[in-house]
Each structure stands twice: as structure tokens, then as C-alpha cells.
CSV table of C-alpha atoms in Angstrom, one decimal:
chain,number,residue,atom,x,y,z
R,916,MET,CA,0.0,0.0,0.0
R,917,LYS,CA,2.8,2.4,0.9
R,918,ASN,CA,4.5,1.6,-2.4
R,919,TRP,CA,1.3,2.4,-4.3
R,920,PHE,CA,0.9,5.8,-2.6
R,921,LYS,CA,4.6,6.5,-3.5
R,922,ASN,CA,3.9,5.7,-7.2
R,923,ILE,CA,0.5,7.4,-7.4
R,924,GLY,CA,0.4,9.4,-10.6
R,925,PRO,CA,-1.9,11.4,-12.8
R,926,GLY,CA,-4.8,8.9,-12.5
R,927,PRO,CA,-6.6,11.0,-9.8
R,928,LEU,CA,-6.2,14.0,-12.0
R,929,VAL,CA,-8.1,12.2,-14.7
R,930,ALA,CA,-10.8,11.3,-12.2
R,931,ALA,CA,-10.9,14.9,-11.0
R,932,ALA,CA,-11.3,16.0,-14.6
R,933,PHE,CA,-14.3,13.9,-15.5
R,934,ILE,CA,-16.2,14.5,-12.2
R,935,GLY,CA,-17.1,18.1,-12.7
R,936,PRO,CA,-20.4,20.0,-12.0
R,937,GLY,CA,-21.9,18.6,-15.2
R,938,THR,CA,-21.3,15.0,-14.1
R,939,VAL,CA,-22.7,15.8,-10.7
R,940,THR,CA,-25.9,17.2,-12.3
R,941,VAL,CA,-26.3,14.4,-14.9
R,942,CYS,CA,-25.9,11.8,-12.1
R,943,THR,CA,-28.3,13.6,-9.9
R,944,LEU,CA,-31.0,13.7,-12.6
R,945,ALA,CA,-30.4,10.1,-13.5
R,946,GLY,CA,-30.9,9.0,-9.9
R,947,VAL,CA,-34.0,11.2,-9.4
R,948,GLY,CA,-35.6,10.1,-12.8
R,949,PHE,CA,-34.7,6.4,-12.9
R,950,GLY,CA,-33.6,5.3,-9.4
R,951,PHE,CA,-30.9,2.7,-9.3
R,952,SER,CA,-31.8,1.3,-12.8
R,953,LEU,CA,-29.1,3.2,-14.7
R,954,LEU,CA,-26.1,2.3,-12.5
R,955,TRP,CA,-25.1,-0.2,-15.1
R,956,ALA,CA,-24.4,2.7,-17.5
R,957,MET,CA,-21.8,4.1,-15.1
R,958,VAL,CA,-20.2,0.6,-14.8
R,959,LEU,CA,-20.0,0.5,-18.6
R,960,SER,CA,-18.5,4.1,-18.6
R,961,ILE,CA,-15.9,3.0,-16.1
R,962,LEU,CA,-14.8,0.1,-18.2
R,963,ALA,CA,-14.7,2.2,-21.4
R,964,THR,CA,-12.7,4.9,-19.7
R,965,ILE,CA,-10.1,2.4,-18.3
R,966,VAL,CA,-9.6,0.9,-21.8
R,967,LEU,CA,-8.9,4.3,-23.4
R,968,GLN,CA,-7.0,5.9,-20.6
R,969,GLU,CA,-4.7,2.9,-20.3
R,970,MET,CA,-3.8,3.2,-24.0
R,971,SER,CA,-3.3,7.0,-23.5
R,972,ALA,CA,-1.0,6.4,-20.5
R,973,ARG,CA,1.0,3.7,-22.3
R,974,LEU,CA,1.5,5.9,-25.3
R,975,GLY,CA,2.7,8.8,-23.2
R,976,ILE,CA,5.2,6.7,-21.2
R,977,ILE,CA,6.7,4.8,-24.2
R,978,SER,CA,6.8,7.7,-26.7
R,979,GLN,CA,7.4,10.4,-24.1
R,980,LYS,CA,5.1,12.6,-26.2
R,981,GLY,CA,1.6,14.0,-25.7
R,982,LEU,CA,-1.3,12.8,-27.8
R,983,SER,CA,-1.5,16.0,-29.9
R,984,GLU,CA,2.3,15.7,-30.6
R,985,ILE,CA,1.8,12.1,-31.8
R,986,ILE,CA,-1.0,13.2,-34.1
R,987,ARG,CA,1.2,15.8,-35.7
R,988,ASP,CA,4.0,13.3,-36.2
R,989,GLU,CA,2.0,10.3,-37.4
R,990,ILE,CA,-0.6,11.8,-39.7
R,991,LYS,CA,1.4,12.4,-42.9
R,992,HIS,CA,-1.3,13.8,-45.2
R,993,PRO,CA,-1.0,17.6,-44.9
R,994,VAL,CA,-4.7,18.4,-45.4
R,995,ILE,CA,-5.9,15.6,-43.0
R,996,LYS,CA,-3.3,16.7,-40.4
R,997,VAL,CA,-4.5,20.4,-40.6
R,998,LEU,CA,-8.1,19.4,-40.3
R,999,ALA,CA,-7.4,17.0,-37.4
R,1000,LEU,CA,-5.4,19.7,-35.5
R,1001,LEU,CA,-8.1,22.3,-36.1
R,1002,LEU,CA,-10.8,20.0,-34.8
R,1003,ILE,CA,-8.7,19.2,-31.7
R,1004,LEU,CA,-8.0,22.9,-31.0
R,1005,SER,CA,-11.7,23.7,-31.5
R,1006,ALA,CA,-12.9,20.9,-29.3
R,1007,ILE,CA,-10.4,21.1,-26.5
R,1008,VAL,CA,-9.2,24.7,-26.3
R,1009,ILE,CA,-12.4,26.5,-27.2
R,1010,GLY,CA,-14.5,23.8,-25.7
R,1011,ASN,CA,-12.7,23.9,-22.3
R,1012,ALA,CA,-12.9,27.7,-22.3
R,1013,ALA,CA,-16.7,27.4,-22.8
R,1014,TYR,CA,-17.1,24.8,-20.0
R,1015,GLU,CA,-14.7,26.6,-17.6
R,1016,ALA,CA,-17.5,29.0,-16.4
R,1017,GLY,CA,-19.6,26.0,-15.6
R,1018,ASN,CA,-16.7,24.4,-13.6
R,1019,ILE,CA,-16.2,27.6,-11.6
R,1020,SER,CA,-19.9,28.1,-11.1
R,1021,GLY,CA,-20.3,24.5,-9.8
R,1022,GLY,CA,-17.6,25.2,-7.2
R,1023,VAL,CA,-19.3,28.5,-6.3
R,1024,LEU,CA,-22.7,26.7,-5.7
R,1025,GLY,CA,-20.9,24.4,-3.2
R,1026,LEU,CA,-19.4,27.3,-1.3
R,1027,GLU,CA,-22.6,29.3,-1.4
R,1028,ALA,CA,-24.6,26.5,0.2
R,1029,ILE,CA,-22.3,26.9,3.2
R,1030,ILE,CA,-21.2,30.5,3.5
R,1031,GLY,CA,-23.8,32.3,1.3
R,1032,LYS,CA,-23.2,34.7,-1.6
R,1033,LYS,CA,-20.2,37.1,-1.7
R,1034,SER,CA,-19.9,40.0,-4.1
R,1035,LEU,CA,-16.7,41.9,-5.1
R,1036,ALA,CA,-16.7,45.3,-6.8
R,1037,ILE,CA,-13.8,45.8,-9.3
R,1038,GLY,CA,-13.7,48.9,-11.5
R,1039,GLY,CA,-17.4,49.6,-11.4
R,1040,PHE,CA,-18.3,45.9,-12.0
R,1041,SER,CA,-19.9,43.7,-9.4
R,1042,LEU,CA,-18.3,40.3,-9.6
R,1043,ASN,CA,-19.1,37.1,-7.7
R,1044,GLY,CA,-16.4,37.0,-5.0
R,1045,LEU,CA,-16.4,33.2,-4.8
R,1046,SER,CA,-15.9,32.9,-8.6
R,1047,VAL,CA,-12.9,35.1,-8.2
R,1048,LEU,CA,-11.6,33.1,-5.3
R,1049,ILE,CA,-11.8,29.8,-7.1
R,1050,GLY,CA,-10.2,31.4,-10.2
R,1051,VAL,CA,-7.3,32.7,-8.0
R,1052,ILE,CA,-6.8,29.2,-6.4
R,1053,ALA,CA,-6.7,27.5,-9.8
R,1054,PHE,CA,-4.4,30.2,-11.2
R,1055,SER,CA,-2.0,30.0,-8.3
R,1056,LEU,CA,-1.7,26.2,-8.4
R,1057,LEU,CA,-1.1,26.2,-12.1
R,1058,TYR,CA,1.2,29.2,-12.1
R,1059,MET,CA,3.7,27.4,-9.8
R,1060,GLY,CA,4.3,25.0,-12.7
R,1061,ASN,CA,5.2,22.2,-10.2
R,1062,TYR,CA,3.5,19.0,-11.2
R,1063,LYS,CA,4.1,17.3,-7.8
R,1064,ILE,CA,2.4,20.0,-5.9
R,1065,LEU,CA,-0.5,20.1,-8.3
R,1066,GLU,CA,-0.8,16.3,-8.1
R,1067,ARG,CA,-0.9,16.3,-4.3
R,1068,VAL,CA,-3.5,19.1,-4.1
R,1069,LEU,CA,-5.8,17.4,-6.6
R,1070,VAL,CA,-5.4,14.0,-5.0
R,1071,ALA,CA,-6.5,15.7,-1.7
R,1072,LEU,CA,-9.5,17.3,-3.3
R,1073,VAL,CA,-10.5,14.1,-5.1
R,1074,THR,CA,-10.3,12.3,-1.7
R,1075,LEU,CA,-12.4,15.0,-0.1
R,1076,MET,CA,-15.0,14.8,-2.9
R,1077,SER,CA,-15.1,11.0,-2.7
R,1078,LEU,CA,-15.7,11.0,1.0
R,1079,ALA,CA,-18.4,13.7,0.8
R,1080,PHE,CA,-20.4,11.8,-1.8
R,1081,LEU,CA,-19.8,8.4,-0.3
R,1082,LEU,CA,-21.0,9.6,3.1
R,1083,THR,CA,-24.1,11.1,1.5
R,1084,ALA,CA,-24.9,7.8,-0.3
R,1085,VAL,CA,-24.4,5.8,2.9
R,1086,ILE,CA,-26.7,7.9,5.0
R,1087,THR,CA,-29.5,7.3,2.5
R,1088,LYS,CA,-29.3,3.6,3.4
R,1089,PRO,CA,-30.0,2.2,-0.1
R,1090,ASN,CA,-31.4,-1.3,-0.7
R,1091,LEU,CA,-28.1,-3.1,-1.7
R,1092,GLY,CA,-30.0,-5.7,-3.7
R,1093,GLU,CA,-31.5,-3.0,-5.9
R,1094,VAL,CA,-28.2,-1.3,-6.2
R,1095,PHE,CA,-26.4,-4.5,-7.4
R,1096,LYS,CA,-29.3,-5.2,-9.8
R,1097,GLY,CA,-29.1,-1.7,-11.2
R,1098,ALA,CA,-25.3,-2.0,-11.6
R,1099,PHE,CA,-25.1,-5.3,-13.4
R,1100,ILE,CA,-28.4,-5.8,-15.2
R,1101,PRO,CA,-28.8,-3.4,-18.2
R,1102,ASN,CA,-32.1,-1.7,-18.5
R,1103,ILE,CA,-32.5,0.5,-21.6
R,1104,SER,CA,-35.6,2.1,-23.1
R,1105,LYS,CA,-36.7,5.0,-25.2
R,1106,GLU,CA,-37.4,7.0,-22.1
R,1107,ASN,CA,-33.9,6.6,-20.5
R,1108,LEU,CA,-31.8,6.3,-23.7
R,1109,LEU,CA,-30.6,10.0,-23.7
R,1110,THR,CA,-29.8,9.8,-20.0
R,1111,VAL,CA,-27.7,6.6,-20.6
R,1112,ILE,CA,-25.8,8.5,-23.3
R,1113,ALA,CA,-25.4,11.5,-21.1
R,1114,LEU,CA,-23.9,9.3,-18.3
R,1115,ILE,CA,-21.4,7.7,-20.6
R,1116,GLY,CA,-20.6,11.0,-22.4
R,1117,THR,CA,-19.8,12.8,-19.1
R,1118,THR,CA,-17.3,10.1,-18.1
R,1119,VAL,CA,-15.6,9.1,-21.4
R,1120,VAL,CA,-14.3,12.6,-22.4
R,1121,PRO,CA,-11.8,13.4,-25.2
R,1122,TYR,CA,-9.7,15.9,-23.3
R,1123,ASN,CA,-8.7,13.4,-20.6
R,1124,LEU,CA,-6.9,11.3,-23.3
R,1125,PHE,CA,-4.7,14.3,-24.1
R,1126,LEU,CA,-4.3,15.2,-20.4
R,1127,HIS,CA,-3.3,11.7,-19.4
R,1128,ALA,CA,-0.7,11.2,-22.2
R,1129,SER,CA,0.9,14.5,-21.4
R,1130,LEU,CA,1.0,14.0,-17.6
R,1131,VAL,CA,2.3,10.5,-17.4
R,1132,LYS,CA,5.6,11.6,-18.9
R,1133,GLU,CA,6.0,14.1,-16.1
R,1134,LYS,CA,5.8,11.2,-13.7
R,1135,TRP,CA,7.3,8.2,-15.5
R,1136,GLN,CA,9.9,7.8,-18.2
R,1137,LYS,CA,10.7,4.0,-18.3
R,1138,PRO,CA,8.7,1.1,-19.8
R,1139,THR,CA,9.1,-0.7,-16.4
R,1140,ASP,CA,6.9,2.0,-15.0
R,1141,LEU,CA,3.9,0.8,-17.0
R,1142,LYS,CA,2.7,-1.5,-14.2
R,1143,TYR,CA,2.4,1.6,-11.9
R,1144,ALA,CA,0.6,3.6,-14.5
R,1145,ARG,CA,-2.0,0.8,-15.1
R,1146,LYS,CA,-2.7,0.4,-11.3
R,1147,ASP,CA,-2.9,4.2,-11.0
R,1148,THR,CA,-5.3,4.4,-13.9
R,1149,ILE,CA,-7.6,1.6,-12.8
R,1150,VAL,CA,-7.8,2.6,-9.2
R,1151,ALA,CA,-8.5,6.3,-10.0
R,1152,VAL,CA,-11.1,5.7,-12.7
R,1153,VAL,CA,-12.9,3.1,-10.5
R,1154,LEU,CA,-12.9,5.6,-7.6
R,1155,GLY,CA,-14.2,8.3,-9.9
R,1156,GLY,CA,-16.9,6.1,-11.2
R,1157,MET,CA,-17.9,5.1,-7.7
R,1158,VAL,CA,-18.3,8.8,-6.8
R,1159,SER,CA,-20.7,9.2,-9.7
R,1160,MET,CA,-22.6,6.1,-8.6
R,1161,CYS,CA,-22.8,7.5,-5.1
R,1162,ILE,CA,-24.4,10.6,-6.4
R,1163,MET,CA,-27.0,8.6,-8.4
R,1164,ILE,CA,-27.7,6.4,-5.3
R,1165,SER,CA,-28.2,9.6,-3.1
R,1166,ALA,CA,-30.5,11.1,-5.7
R,1167,ALA,CA,-32.6,7.9,-6.0
R,1168,SER,CA,-33.7,8.4,-2.4
R,1169,ILE,CA,-35.3,11.7,-3.2
R,1170,GLN,CA,-39.1,11.5,-3.7
R,1171,ALA,CA,-39.5,15.0,-5.2
R,1172,THR,CA,-39.3,15.4,-9.0
R,1173,GLU,CA,-38.2,19.1,-9.0
R,1174,VAL,CA,-34.5,18.4,-8.7
R,1175,HIS,CA,-32.2,20.1,-11.2
R,1176,SER,CA,-28.8,20.2,-9.5
R,1177,ALA,CA,-26.9,18.9,-6.5
R,1178,VAL,CA,-28.0,21.9,-4.5
R,1179,ASP,CA,-31.7,20.8,-5.0
R,1180,LEU,CA,-30.6,17.3,-4.0
R,1181,ALA,CA,-29.3,18.7,-0.7
R,1182,LYS,CA,-32.6,20.4,-0.1
R,1183,GLY,CA,-34.4,17.1,-0.8
R,1184,LEU,CA,-32.3,15.2,1.6
R,1185,GLU,CA,-32.6,17.7,4.5
R,1186,PRO,CA,-35.9,16.5,5.8
R,1187,LEU,CA,-34.5,13.0,6.2
R,1188,PHE,CA,-30.9,13.8,7.3
R,1189,GLY,CA,-30.9,17.4,8.5
R,1190,CYS,CA,-28.2,19.9,7.6
R,1191,PHE,CA,-25.4,17.2,7.3
R,1192,ALA,CA,-26.6,16.3,3.8
R,1193,LYS,CA,-26.3,19.9,2.7
R,1194,TYR,CA,-22.7,20.2,4.0
R,1195,PHE,CA,-21.6,16.8,2.5
R,1196,LEU,CA,-23.0,17.7,-0.9
R,1197,ALA,CA,-21.7,21.3,-0.8
R,1198,ILE,CA,-18.2,20.1,-0.1
R,1199,GLY,CA,-18.5,17.5,-2.8
R,1200,LEU,CA,-19.8,20.0,-5.3
R,1201,PHE,CA,-17.0,22.5,-4.4
R,1202,ALA,CA,-14.3,19.9,-4.9
R,1203,ALA,CA,-15.8,18.7,-8.2
R,1204,GLY,CA,-15.9,22.3,-9.5
R,1205,ILE,CA,-12.5,23.4,-8.4
R,1206,THR,CA,-10.7,20.2,-9.6
R,1207,SER,CA,-12.3,20.6,-13.1
R,1208,ALA,CA,-11.5,24.3,-13.0
R,1209,ILE,CA,-7.9,23.3,-12.7
R,1210,THR,CA,-7.7,20.3,-15.1
R,1211,ALA,CA,-9.7,21.8,-18.0
R,1212,PRO,CA,-7.3,24.8,-18.6
R,1213,LEU,CA,-4.3,22.5,-18.0
R,1214,ALA,CA,-5.5,20.0,-20.7
R,1215,ALA,CA,-6.1,22.9,-23.1
R,1216,ALA,CA,-2.6,24.2,-22.6
R,1217,PHE,CA,-1.1,20.7,-23.3
R,1218,VAL,CA,-3.2,20.3,-26.4
R,1219,MET,CA,-2.3,23.7,-27.9
R,1220,SER,CA,1.4,23.2,-27.1
R,1221,GLY,CA,1.3,19.8,-29.0
R,1222,CYS,CA,-0.7,21.1,-31.9
R,1223,LEU,CA,1.4,24.2,-32.5
R,1224,GLY,CA,4.7,22.4,-31.8
R,1225,TRP,CA,5.5,24.4,-28.6
R,1226,LYS,CA,7.5,22.9,-25.8
R,1227,SER,CA,5.1,21.1,-23.4
R,1228,ASP,CA,6.7,22.7,-20.3
R,1229,MET,CA,4.3,23.9,-17.5
R,1230,ARG,CA,6.7,26.7,-16.7
R,1231,THR,CA,6.9,28.4,-20.1
R,1232,ILE,CA,5.1,31.7,-20.9
R,1233,LYS,CA,3.2,30.3,-23.9
R,1234,PHE,CA,1.9,27.4,-21.8
R,1235,LYS,CA,0.8,29.6,-19.0
R,1236,SER,CA,-0.8,32.1,-21.3
R,1237,VAL,CA,-3.2,29.4,-22.6
R,1238,TRP,CA,-4.5,28.2,-19.3
R,1239,GLY,CA,-4.4,31.7,-17.8
R,1240,SER,CA,-6.7,33.0,-20.6
R,1241,ILE,CA,-9.2,30.2,-20.0
R,1242,ILE,CA,-9.3,30.7,-16.3
R,1243,ILE,CA,-9.9,34.5,-16.7
R,1244,LEU,CA,-12.7,33.9,-19.2
R,1245,GLY,CA,-14.2,31.4,-16.9
R,1246,VAL,CA,-14.2,33.7,-13.9
R,1247,LEU,CA,-15.7,36.6,-15.9
R,1248,PHE,CA,-18.4,34.5,-17.5
R,1249,SER,CA,-19.2,32.9,-14.2
R,1250,SER,CA,-19.2,36.1,-12.2
R,1251,LEU,CA,-21.3,38.1,-14.7
R,1252,GLY,CA,-23.7,35.3,-15.3
R,1253,ILE,CA,-23.0,35.2,-19.0
R,1254,LYS,CA,-24.2,32.0,-20.7
R,1255,SER,CA,-22.7,31.7,-24.1
R,1256,ILE,CA,-25.1,29.2,-25.4
R,1257,GLU,CA,-23.8,29.2,-29.0
R,1258,ILE,CA,-20.2,28.7,-27.8
R,1259,ILE,CA,-21.3,25.8,-25.6
R,1260,LYS,CA,-23.3,24.3,-28.5
R,1261,PHE,CA,-20.2,24.6,-30.7
R,1262,ALA,CA,-18.1,22.9,-28.0
R,1263,GLN,CA,-20.7,20.1,-27.7
R,1264,VAL,CA,-20.6,19.5,-31.4
R,1265,THR,CA,-16.8,19.5,-31.7
R,1266,ASN,CA,-16.4,17.2,-28.7
R,1267,GLY,CA,-19.0,14.9,-30.0
R,1268,VAL,CA,-17.3,14.6,-33.4
R,1269,LEU,CA,-13.8,14.4,-31.8
R,1270,LEU,CA,-14.3,11.5,-29.4
R,1271,PRO,CA,-14.7,8.7,-32.1
R,1272,ILE,CA,-12.0,10.3,-34.2
R,1273,ILE,CA,-9.5,10.4,-31.3
R,1274,ALA,CA,-10.6,6.9,-30.1
R,1275,GLY,CA,-10.0,5.6,-33.7
R,1276,PHE,CA,-6.7,7.3,-34.0
R,1277,LEU,CA,-5.6,6.1,-30.6
R,1278,ILE,CA,-6.4,2.4,-31.5
R,1279,TRP,CA,-4.6,2.9,-34.8
R,1280,VAL,CA,-1.4,4.4,-33.3
R,1281,MET,CA,-1.4,1.8,-30.5
R,1282,ASN,CA,-0.8,-0.9,-33.1
R,1283,LYS,CA,2.3,0.8,-34.6
R,1284,SER,CA,5.5,-1.0,-33.8
R,1285,ALA,CA,7.5,2.1,-34.9
R,1286,VAL,CA,5.9,4.1,-32.0
R,1287,LEU,CA,5.4,1.5,-29.3
R,1288,GLY,CA,7.6,-1.5,-30.2
R,1289,GLU,CA,6.7,-4.5,-28.0
R,1290,HIS,CA,4.2,-2.4,-26.1
R,1291,LYS,CA,1.7,-2.1,-28.9
R,1292,ASN,CA,-1.8,-3.4,-28.4
R,1293,SER,CA,-2.6,-7.0,-28.0
R,1294,PHE,CA,-5.5,-8.7,-29.8
R,1295,LYS,CA,-7.6,-8.5,-26.5
R,1296,GLN,CA,-6.8,-4.8,-26.2
R,1297,ASN,CA,-7.8,-4.2,-29.8
R,1298,VAL,CA,-11.2,-6.0,-29.3
R,1299,LEU,CA,-11.9,-3.9,-26.2
R,1300,GLY,CA,-10.8,-0.8,-28.1
R,1301,ALA,CA,-13.2,-1.6,-31.0
R,1302,ILE,CA,-16.1,-2.0,-28.5
R,1303,VAL,CA,-15.3,1.4,-27.0
R,1304,LEU,CA,-15.0,2.9,-30.5
R,1305,ILE,CA,-18.5,1.7,-31.4
R,1306,ILE,CA,-19.8,3.3,-28.1
R,1307,SER,CA,-18.0,6.6,-28.9
R,1308,ILE,CA,-19.7,6.6,-32.4
R,1309,LEU,CA,-23.1,6.2,-30.8
R,1310,LEU,CA,-22.3,9.0,-28.4
R,1311,SER,CA,-21.2,11.2,-31.3
R,1312,VAL,CA,-24.5,10.6,-33.1
R,1313,ALA,CA,-26.5,11.2,-29.9
R,1314,THR,CA,-24.7,14.5,-29.3
R,1315,LEU,CA,-25.3,15.8,-32.8
R,1316,ASN,CA,-28.9,14.6,-32.5
R,1317,LYS,CA,-29.3,16.5,-29.2
R,1318,VAL,CA,-27.7,19.8,-30.5
R,1319,PHE,CA,-29.4,19.9,-33.9
R,1320,ASP,CA,-32.7,18.2,-32.8
R,1321,LEU,CA,-32.5,15.6,-35.6
R,1322,ASN,CA,-34.9,13.1,-33.9
R,1323,ILE,CA,-32.6,10.2,-34.6
R,1324,PHE,CA,-33.5,8.6,-31.3
């Protein structure tokens, strides 16, 4: 156990990245609307995420390059390369800038549930003081450019978030038989299909593949370290998935139907469990918001560096300027209550299109001996990868269907 803690790597950062306020909201609505019956979708999401993230980590350690760098190197056709890099920049950089306000706002909701609203007047503008606080914390941690400090802080926050949501689920005293039934017996219908897709889509996210490949080379440099990276990935993703499942279990205990977020979930639990539910959920939501507010800009900076051929060094001015811009935009949009619907729709479309493309590219490059040598994919890994690729294509179609109201489903 001591040796595992010593070799803990970027896995918890990956978990921190996919458990944001959006995930908390989706899991809450899934639990309220369908009880325990969609827990199997989260189990499927965990397995799919482990498959892709293990490939991403293996690629980063063996090649000592980020995923966007590998794409620049391995796609030889100039037109296809430019189109691929533009799509990646649009989805990850612009997309994460669009979602950053939501990450910060989620953290703010958690803090407001405990200490109330705080305003801050700057140059005639009234900003949300808690949005600024979260932005300053995220900015400060990233500005240090020290991976080890960042890793420790995020591991602590993920642990805090996990305990908060786990305790909330435990105090609801769920029927364990129903929980196991929901987790291992698939139940899909026309009514719950979009919710199933949303649960998978909020867990299997494109930017984590770029983030993971870039971060593992900060931690490990030798092929012998692969065993640590695999354990780190599996433990962290399973832990993250369990957090999501705990949120669904907690929400399933709510009898009311007017629940739209974790804050409403806290109100619904109060009659049964008093103010403790509010505090547990508030801490969990704050941790979910601030961890995503840190990892989203960091992923964007790694992606832009790789796409434009910059040095992927967390201490360089170019690298800092990317994540710094995203945090500032997130704070302003969150503080002023600006909801850039068109930008968010654009981000949803590009991310929806990007996931199957990146999953397909990742499987392709994981079979190249020139890149990975003896560490290329085995037959079993390719089969699992193909299954995940099919799931990602369905997610892509569902995202486009949702955004453009195509009525495919």
C-alpha cells in the first residue's frame, strides 16, 4: 500500500477532470428520474474509460510525447493533419474555455450552500467574489508549474470529494439488492436512452486522453513504470466512477421530482438527514468544481502546445498564457452570469465529433510498432478498443442529435 501511494500518478487528476459539476448534475438527474436502474451505464462508462486511458498512458510513457504531438507526427497527409489539428484545437481549447465558467460556477454553488453569496466590486463591475476566489486558487496552483504540488492538491481534493459523496450515499441507506441489480443488469428504453448516453458521455471525455498522455511523462519515463501507470489508472477511474454512482444512489432516495442540481438534491435530503446532507453535498460540489476548473485549462494548454509544436513545459510563458486566458474567461463568464449558449453548443458538437476520431486514431497508433515497439496493443486490447470505439460513435451521433434536434432517437 505504501509503495502504491509513492507511485501514485496522474490517475486521480483524470478522475478529477471527469467529475465536474456537469457530471454531478447528470448523475443527480439520472438518480431522481430512474432510481438505481441506470447504475449499469456508469459501470460501462468506467470500463470504457479504463480501456482508453490505459492506452493513452501507455502511449505517453513509451513515446514520451503528448497525444497531440503524436497526431502531428503520425498523420502524414497535410490536409488531413491540418483538419485534425483544427478539430482538436476547437474541441479542447475553445470547448474547455466554454465549459470553464460551468466548472467555476459549480464550485461556487458548493461554497454558497455553506457561506452564502459574496460579491466583489472591481472597476465599477460587481463580480461574484467566490468565482474570483476559485479562479485565484486555480491560477495560483497552475502558475507554480510544479507537477508534484498540483498532483498532491488534486489527490487531496478528489479524496475529499469522494468521502463527501460516499457519506451522502451511505446515510440514505439504499437497498443493496436493488443497487447491485441496477449496476449489473442493463435496462434501456426509449425514455432513458438519452440519460444513458449522457452518463457515458460525461465520463468518457476526449480531453482526458490528451491530459493523461501528457501528464504520465511528467511522472514516469521508463517502460518498467507501465505497471504503476496501469494500477494508477484503474484505481483512480474506478474511484471516480464510484463517486458518480454514489451521487446517483443519493438522488434515488429523493421523492421530489423538482431536482435540477446537487443543491436541489441537498434540499431534498434535508428533511431526512438534517443539515449534514447539505454540507456533505456542498463540499463534494465545491471539490468537483475546483478540480475541473484546474484540469480543463491544463488540458487545453497541453493540447495547444502539442498542436502548435510548442515545448510542453508547464513553466513556459506560452503554456501559462493558454490556461491563464481560459481561467480568466471562466471567472468573468461565471461572475457576470453570461451563458454563451452558442459557444457551448459549438463545444458540444466538436467534442461529439472528436471522441470517435480520437478513439479511432488512438487504437490505430497503439498498433504501430514504430511508435510502441513490443508495447503495442494485443488482440484483446484491440477487441476492447473496438467496442469502445462503437460506443463513442453512438455517443457522437447522440450528441449531434441533441444539439441539432435531428430526432434520430
